[in-house]
Short mmCIF file of C-alpha atoms in Angstrom, two decimals:
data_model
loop_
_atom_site.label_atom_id
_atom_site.label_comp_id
_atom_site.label_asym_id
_atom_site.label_seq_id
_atom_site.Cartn_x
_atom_site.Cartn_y
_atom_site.Cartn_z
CA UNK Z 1 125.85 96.89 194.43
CA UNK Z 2 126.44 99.65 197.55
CA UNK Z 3 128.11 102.44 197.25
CA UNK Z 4 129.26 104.66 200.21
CA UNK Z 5 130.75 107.60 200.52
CA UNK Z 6 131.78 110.06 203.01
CA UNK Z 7 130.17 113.22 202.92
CA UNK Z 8 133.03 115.33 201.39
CA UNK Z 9 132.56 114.48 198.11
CA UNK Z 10 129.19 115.24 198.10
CA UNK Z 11 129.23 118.15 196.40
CA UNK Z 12 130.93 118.80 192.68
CA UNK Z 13 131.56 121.39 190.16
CA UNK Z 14 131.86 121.64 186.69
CA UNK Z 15 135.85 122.34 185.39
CA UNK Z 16 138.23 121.24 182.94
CA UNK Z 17 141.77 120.31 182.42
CA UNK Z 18 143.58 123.91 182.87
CA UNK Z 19 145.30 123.22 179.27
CA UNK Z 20 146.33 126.27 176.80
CA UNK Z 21 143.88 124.86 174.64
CA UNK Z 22 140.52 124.74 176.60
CA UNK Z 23 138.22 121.27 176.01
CA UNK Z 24 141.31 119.96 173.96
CA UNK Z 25 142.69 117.36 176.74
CA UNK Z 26 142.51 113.98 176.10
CA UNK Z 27 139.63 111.94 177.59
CA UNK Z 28 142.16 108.82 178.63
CA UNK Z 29 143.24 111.61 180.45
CA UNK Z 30 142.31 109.52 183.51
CA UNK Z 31 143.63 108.85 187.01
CA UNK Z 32 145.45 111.46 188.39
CA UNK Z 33 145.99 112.41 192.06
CA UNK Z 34 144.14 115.11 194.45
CA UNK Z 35 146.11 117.33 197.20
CA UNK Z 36 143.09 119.96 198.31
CA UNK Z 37 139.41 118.79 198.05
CA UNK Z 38 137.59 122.88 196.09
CA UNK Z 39 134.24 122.19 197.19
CA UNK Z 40 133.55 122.22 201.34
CA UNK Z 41 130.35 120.17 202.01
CA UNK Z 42 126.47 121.87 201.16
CA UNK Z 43 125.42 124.15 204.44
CA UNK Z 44 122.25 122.07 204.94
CA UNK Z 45 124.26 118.45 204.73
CA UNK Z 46 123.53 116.54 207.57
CA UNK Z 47 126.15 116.48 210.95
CA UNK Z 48 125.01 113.76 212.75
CA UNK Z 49 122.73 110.91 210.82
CA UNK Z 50 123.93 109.02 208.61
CA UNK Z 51 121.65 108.91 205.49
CA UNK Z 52 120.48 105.63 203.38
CA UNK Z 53 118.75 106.29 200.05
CA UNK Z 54 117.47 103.93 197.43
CA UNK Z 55 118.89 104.67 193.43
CA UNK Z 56 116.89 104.41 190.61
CA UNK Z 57 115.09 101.51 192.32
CA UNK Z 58 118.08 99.34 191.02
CA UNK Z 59 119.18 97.82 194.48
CA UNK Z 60 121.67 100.37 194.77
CA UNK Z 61 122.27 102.32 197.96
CA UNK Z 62 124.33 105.71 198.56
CA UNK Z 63 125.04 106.29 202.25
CA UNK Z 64 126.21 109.29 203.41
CA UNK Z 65 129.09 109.83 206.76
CA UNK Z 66 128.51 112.58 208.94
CA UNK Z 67 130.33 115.71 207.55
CA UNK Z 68 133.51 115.18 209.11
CA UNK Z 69 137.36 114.37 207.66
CA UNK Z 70 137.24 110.41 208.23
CA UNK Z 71 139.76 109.67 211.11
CA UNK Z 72 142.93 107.60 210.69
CA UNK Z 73 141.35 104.90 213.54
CA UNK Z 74 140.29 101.42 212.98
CA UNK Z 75 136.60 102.63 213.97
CA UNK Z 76 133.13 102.44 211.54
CA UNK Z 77 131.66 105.93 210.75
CA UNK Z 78 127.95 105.49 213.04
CA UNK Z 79 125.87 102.79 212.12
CA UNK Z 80 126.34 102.76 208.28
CA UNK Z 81 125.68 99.49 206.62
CA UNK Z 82 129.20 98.37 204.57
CA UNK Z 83 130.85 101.23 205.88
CA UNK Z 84 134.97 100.27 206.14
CA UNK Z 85 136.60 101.08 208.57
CA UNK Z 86 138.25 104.56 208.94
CA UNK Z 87 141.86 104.40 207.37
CA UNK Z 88 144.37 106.32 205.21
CA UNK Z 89 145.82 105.36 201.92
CA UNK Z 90 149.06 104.46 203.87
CA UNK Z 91 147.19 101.70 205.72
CA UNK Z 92 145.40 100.24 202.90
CA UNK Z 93 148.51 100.08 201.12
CA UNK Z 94 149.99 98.26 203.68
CA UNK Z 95 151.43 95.01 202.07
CA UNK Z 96 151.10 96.25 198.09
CA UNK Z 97 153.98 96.58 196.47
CA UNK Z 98 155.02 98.76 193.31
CA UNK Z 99 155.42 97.07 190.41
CA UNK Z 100 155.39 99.74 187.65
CA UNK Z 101 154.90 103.70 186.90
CA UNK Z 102 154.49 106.08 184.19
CA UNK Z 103 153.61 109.14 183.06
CA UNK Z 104 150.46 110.54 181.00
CA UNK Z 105 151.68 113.01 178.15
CA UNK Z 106 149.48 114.85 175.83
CA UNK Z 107 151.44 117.19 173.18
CA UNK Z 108 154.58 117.67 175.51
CA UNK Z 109 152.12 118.63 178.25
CA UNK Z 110 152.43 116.54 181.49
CA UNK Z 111 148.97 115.15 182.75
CA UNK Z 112 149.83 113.24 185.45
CA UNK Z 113 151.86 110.15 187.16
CA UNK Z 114 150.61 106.91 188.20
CA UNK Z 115 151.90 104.02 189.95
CA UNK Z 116 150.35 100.71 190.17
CA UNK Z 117 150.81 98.26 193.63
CA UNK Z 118 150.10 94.56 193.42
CA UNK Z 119 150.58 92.02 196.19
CA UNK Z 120 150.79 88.58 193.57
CA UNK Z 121 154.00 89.19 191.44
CA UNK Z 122 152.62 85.93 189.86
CA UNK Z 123 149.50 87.38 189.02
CA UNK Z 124 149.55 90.99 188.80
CA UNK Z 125 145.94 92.20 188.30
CA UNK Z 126 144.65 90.11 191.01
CA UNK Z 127 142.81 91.65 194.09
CA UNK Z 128 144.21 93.66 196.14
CA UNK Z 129 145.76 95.89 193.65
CA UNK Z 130 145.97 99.40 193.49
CA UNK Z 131 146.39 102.44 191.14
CA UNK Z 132 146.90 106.40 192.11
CA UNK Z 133 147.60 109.02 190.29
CA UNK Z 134 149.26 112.45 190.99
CA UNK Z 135 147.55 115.42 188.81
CA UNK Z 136 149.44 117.87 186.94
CA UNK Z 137 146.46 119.89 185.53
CA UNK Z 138 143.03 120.70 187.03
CA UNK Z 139 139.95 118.05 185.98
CA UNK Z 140 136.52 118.46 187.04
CA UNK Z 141 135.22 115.14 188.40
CA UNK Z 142 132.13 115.36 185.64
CA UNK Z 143 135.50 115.19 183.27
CA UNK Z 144 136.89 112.43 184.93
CA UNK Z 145 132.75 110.29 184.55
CA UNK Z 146 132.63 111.39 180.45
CA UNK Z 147 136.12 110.04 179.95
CA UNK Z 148 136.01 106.73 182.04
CA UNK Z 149 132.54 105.79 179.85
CA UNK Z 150 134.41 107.03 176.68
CA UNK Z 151 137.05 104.46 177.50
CA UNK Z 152 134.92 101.80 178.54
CA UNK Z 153 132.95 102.07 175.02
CA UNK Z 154 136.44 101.78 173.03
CA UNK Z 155 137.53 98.88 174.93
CA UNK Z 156 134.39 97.56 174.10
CA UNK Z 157 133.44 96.89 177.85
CA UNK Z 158 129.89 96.23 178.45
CA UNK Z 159 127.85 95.30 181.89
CA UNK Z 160 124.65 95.85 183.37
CA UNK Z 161 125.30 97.69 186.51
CA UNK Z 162 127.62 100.33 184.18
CA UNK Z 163 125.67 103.26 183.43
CA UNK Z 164 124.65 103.22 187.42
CA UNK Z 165 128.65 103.10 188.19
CA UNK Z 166 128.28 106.35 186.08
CA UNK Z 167 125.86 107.79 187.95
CA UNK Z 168 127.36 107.54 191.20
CA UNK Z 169 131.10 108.26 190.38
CA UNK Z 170 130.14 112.09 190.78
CA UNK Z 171 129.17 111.75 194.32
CA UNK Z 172 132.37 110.24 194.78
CA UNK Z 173 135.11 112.18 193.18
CA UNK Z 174 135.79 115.79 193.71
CA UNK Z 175 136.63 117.71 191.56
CA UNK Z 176 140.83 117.54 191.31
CA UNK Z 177 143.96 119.99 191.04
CA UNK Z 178 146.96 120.09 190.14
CA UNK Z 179 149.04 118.55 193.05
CA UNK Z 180 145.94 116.39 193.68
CA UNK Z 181 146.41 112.50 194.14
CA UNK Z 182 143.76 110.23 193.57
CA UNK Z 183 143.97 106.33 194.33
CA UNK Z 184 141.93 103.08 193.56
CA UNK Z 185 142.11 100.22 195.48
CA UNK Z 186 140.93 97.04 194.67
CA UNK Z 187 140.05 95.03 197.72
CA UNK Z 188 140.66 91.00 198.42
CA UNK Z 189 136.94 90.83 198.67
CA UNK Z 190 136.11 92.52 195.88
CA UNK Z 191 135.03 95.70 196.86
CA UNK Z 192 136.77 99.04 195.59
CA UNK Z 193 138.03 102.26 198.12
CA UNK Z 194 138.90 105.70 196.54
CA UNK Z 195 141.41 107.88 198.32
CA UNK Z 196 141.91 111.84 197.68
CA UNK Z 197 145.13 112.90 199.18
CA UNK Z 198 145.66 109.85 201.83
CA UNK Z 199 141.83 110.30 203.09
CA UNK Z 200 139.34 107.96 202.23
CA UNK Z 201 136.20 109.11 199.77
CA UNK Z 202 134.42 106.18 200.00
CA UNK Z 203 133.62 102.08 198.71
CA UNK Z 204 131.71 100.73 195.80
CA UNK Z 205 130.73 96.93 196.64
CA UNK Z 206 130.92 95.46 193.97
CA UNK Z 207 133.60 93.04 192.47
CA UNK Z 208 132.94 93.71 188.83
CA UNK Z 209 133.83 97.85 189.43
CA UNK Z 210 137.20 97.35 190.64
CA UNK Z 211 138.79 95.53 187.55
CA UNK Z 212 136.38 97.10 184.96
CA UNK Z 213 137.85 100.50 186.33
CA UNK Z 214 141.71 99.24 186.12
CA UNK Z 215 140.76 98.60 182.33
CA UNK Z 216 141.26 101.30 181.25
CA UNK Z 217 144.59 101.37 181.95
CA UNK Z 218 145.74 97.65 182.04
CA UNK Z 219 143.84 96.00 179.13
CA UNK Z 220 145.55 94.58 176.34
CA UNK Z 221 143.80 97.17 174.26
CA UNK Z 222 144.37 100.16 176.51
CA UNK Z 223 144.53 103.53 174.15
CA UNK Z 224 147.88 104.29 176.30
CA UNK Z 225 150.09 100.96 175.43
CA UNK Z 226 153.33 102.94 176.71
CA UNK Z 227 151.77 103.77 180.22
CA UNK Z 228 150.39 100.08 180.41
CA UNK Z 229 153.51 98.44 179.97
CA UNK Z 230 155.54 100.75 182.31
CA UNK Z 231 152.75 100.41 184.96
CA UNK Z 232 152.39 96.40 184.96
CA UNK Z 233 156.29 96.42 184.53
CA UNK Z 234 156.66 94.84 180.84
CA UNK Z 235 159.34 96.65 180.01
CA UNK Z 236 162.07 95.53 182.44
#
């Protein structure tokens, strides 16, 4: 599995849901969208090289983009191995189309929106799909890691590369506000690109991620049956 991200979202910190009730938010509190990344890169983050480090000697490898907003062109960030090409959310949503939306409510209290884009309307979860969410409340990316593994774990979803998916989401997500829009997309070949507010975080390559990820809000046994159905369009 390879995971890259750009250098952005290198660097989190810890916050919760801003809820009248602090620590009390669900955790399928999941998915919502970013507007304005909180946390500028570290002073001492490289400019110019891209970096390649090993993981946990598990065949895993984080590369870091120069500390730059990724451009809207069709060009590769340096020399980075994997690295996708350079593109807004717009673009990779370029032939997806929405086939359901909902919204996340915990005690009256508005979490956040989400809309999920297929391109098979005969076969709606498969690749390339996408999911993004719009944020009503503050979540600290940490948040976001604790709730997706508390998910997995009640869906019963188990696989070998999971607790290093853990690992790495941090370096991935920032930490998200209210107004914030996060997105997931599922490519054809497997691989999966975050977004945070139209500008591309980064890629985890590997095809298991993607769908494992989606879980949480598309399975059968989703804790949110209400937001499932209105996202994959079963109640039309």
């Amino acid at each position: 599995m390879t995971i890259v991200i750009c250098s952005n979202a290198a660097q989190l910190a810890a916050s919760s849901f801003s809820t009248a009730t602090p620590g009390s938010t669900p955790d399928n509190a999941l998915g919502s969208d970013t507007s304005n990344l909180q946390n500028s890169p570290p002073s001492n983050s490289p400019s110019k090289n891209v970096i390649n480090s090993s993981i946990n000697n598990a065949g895993i490898m984080l590369a870091k983009a120069p500390a730059t907003q990724p451009s809207t062109n069709n060009s590769t960030v340096n020399s980075a191995p994997n690295l996708p090409a350079q593109k807004t959310e717009h673009h990779a949503l370029d032939g997806l189309v929405l086939q359901g939306q909902g919204t996340m409510q915990w005690m009256n209290i508005r979490l956040y929106d989400a809309e999920y884009y297929i391109s098979d309307k005969q076969q709606p979860r498969a690749a390339p799909v996408a999911l993004s969410i719009d944020y009503h409340k503050n979540i600290a990316a940490k948040r976001l890691v604790k709730a997706t593994q508390k998910q997995w774990r009640k869906l019963g979803l188990k696989h070998k590369q999971q607790q290093h998916w853990l690992k790495q989401l941090p370096t991935l997500w920032p930490d998200l506000s209210a107004g914030d829009r996060l997105t997931c997309i599922v490519n054809s070949d497997g691989s999966t690109d975050f977004f945070h507010n139209g500008q591309w975080l980064g890629r985890i390559n590997d095809r298991d991620f993607g769908p494992q990820f989606l879980d949480i809000w598309l399975h059968q046994n989703s804790s949110e049956r209400e937001l499932r159905a209105q996202l994959l369009g079963l109640n039309r």
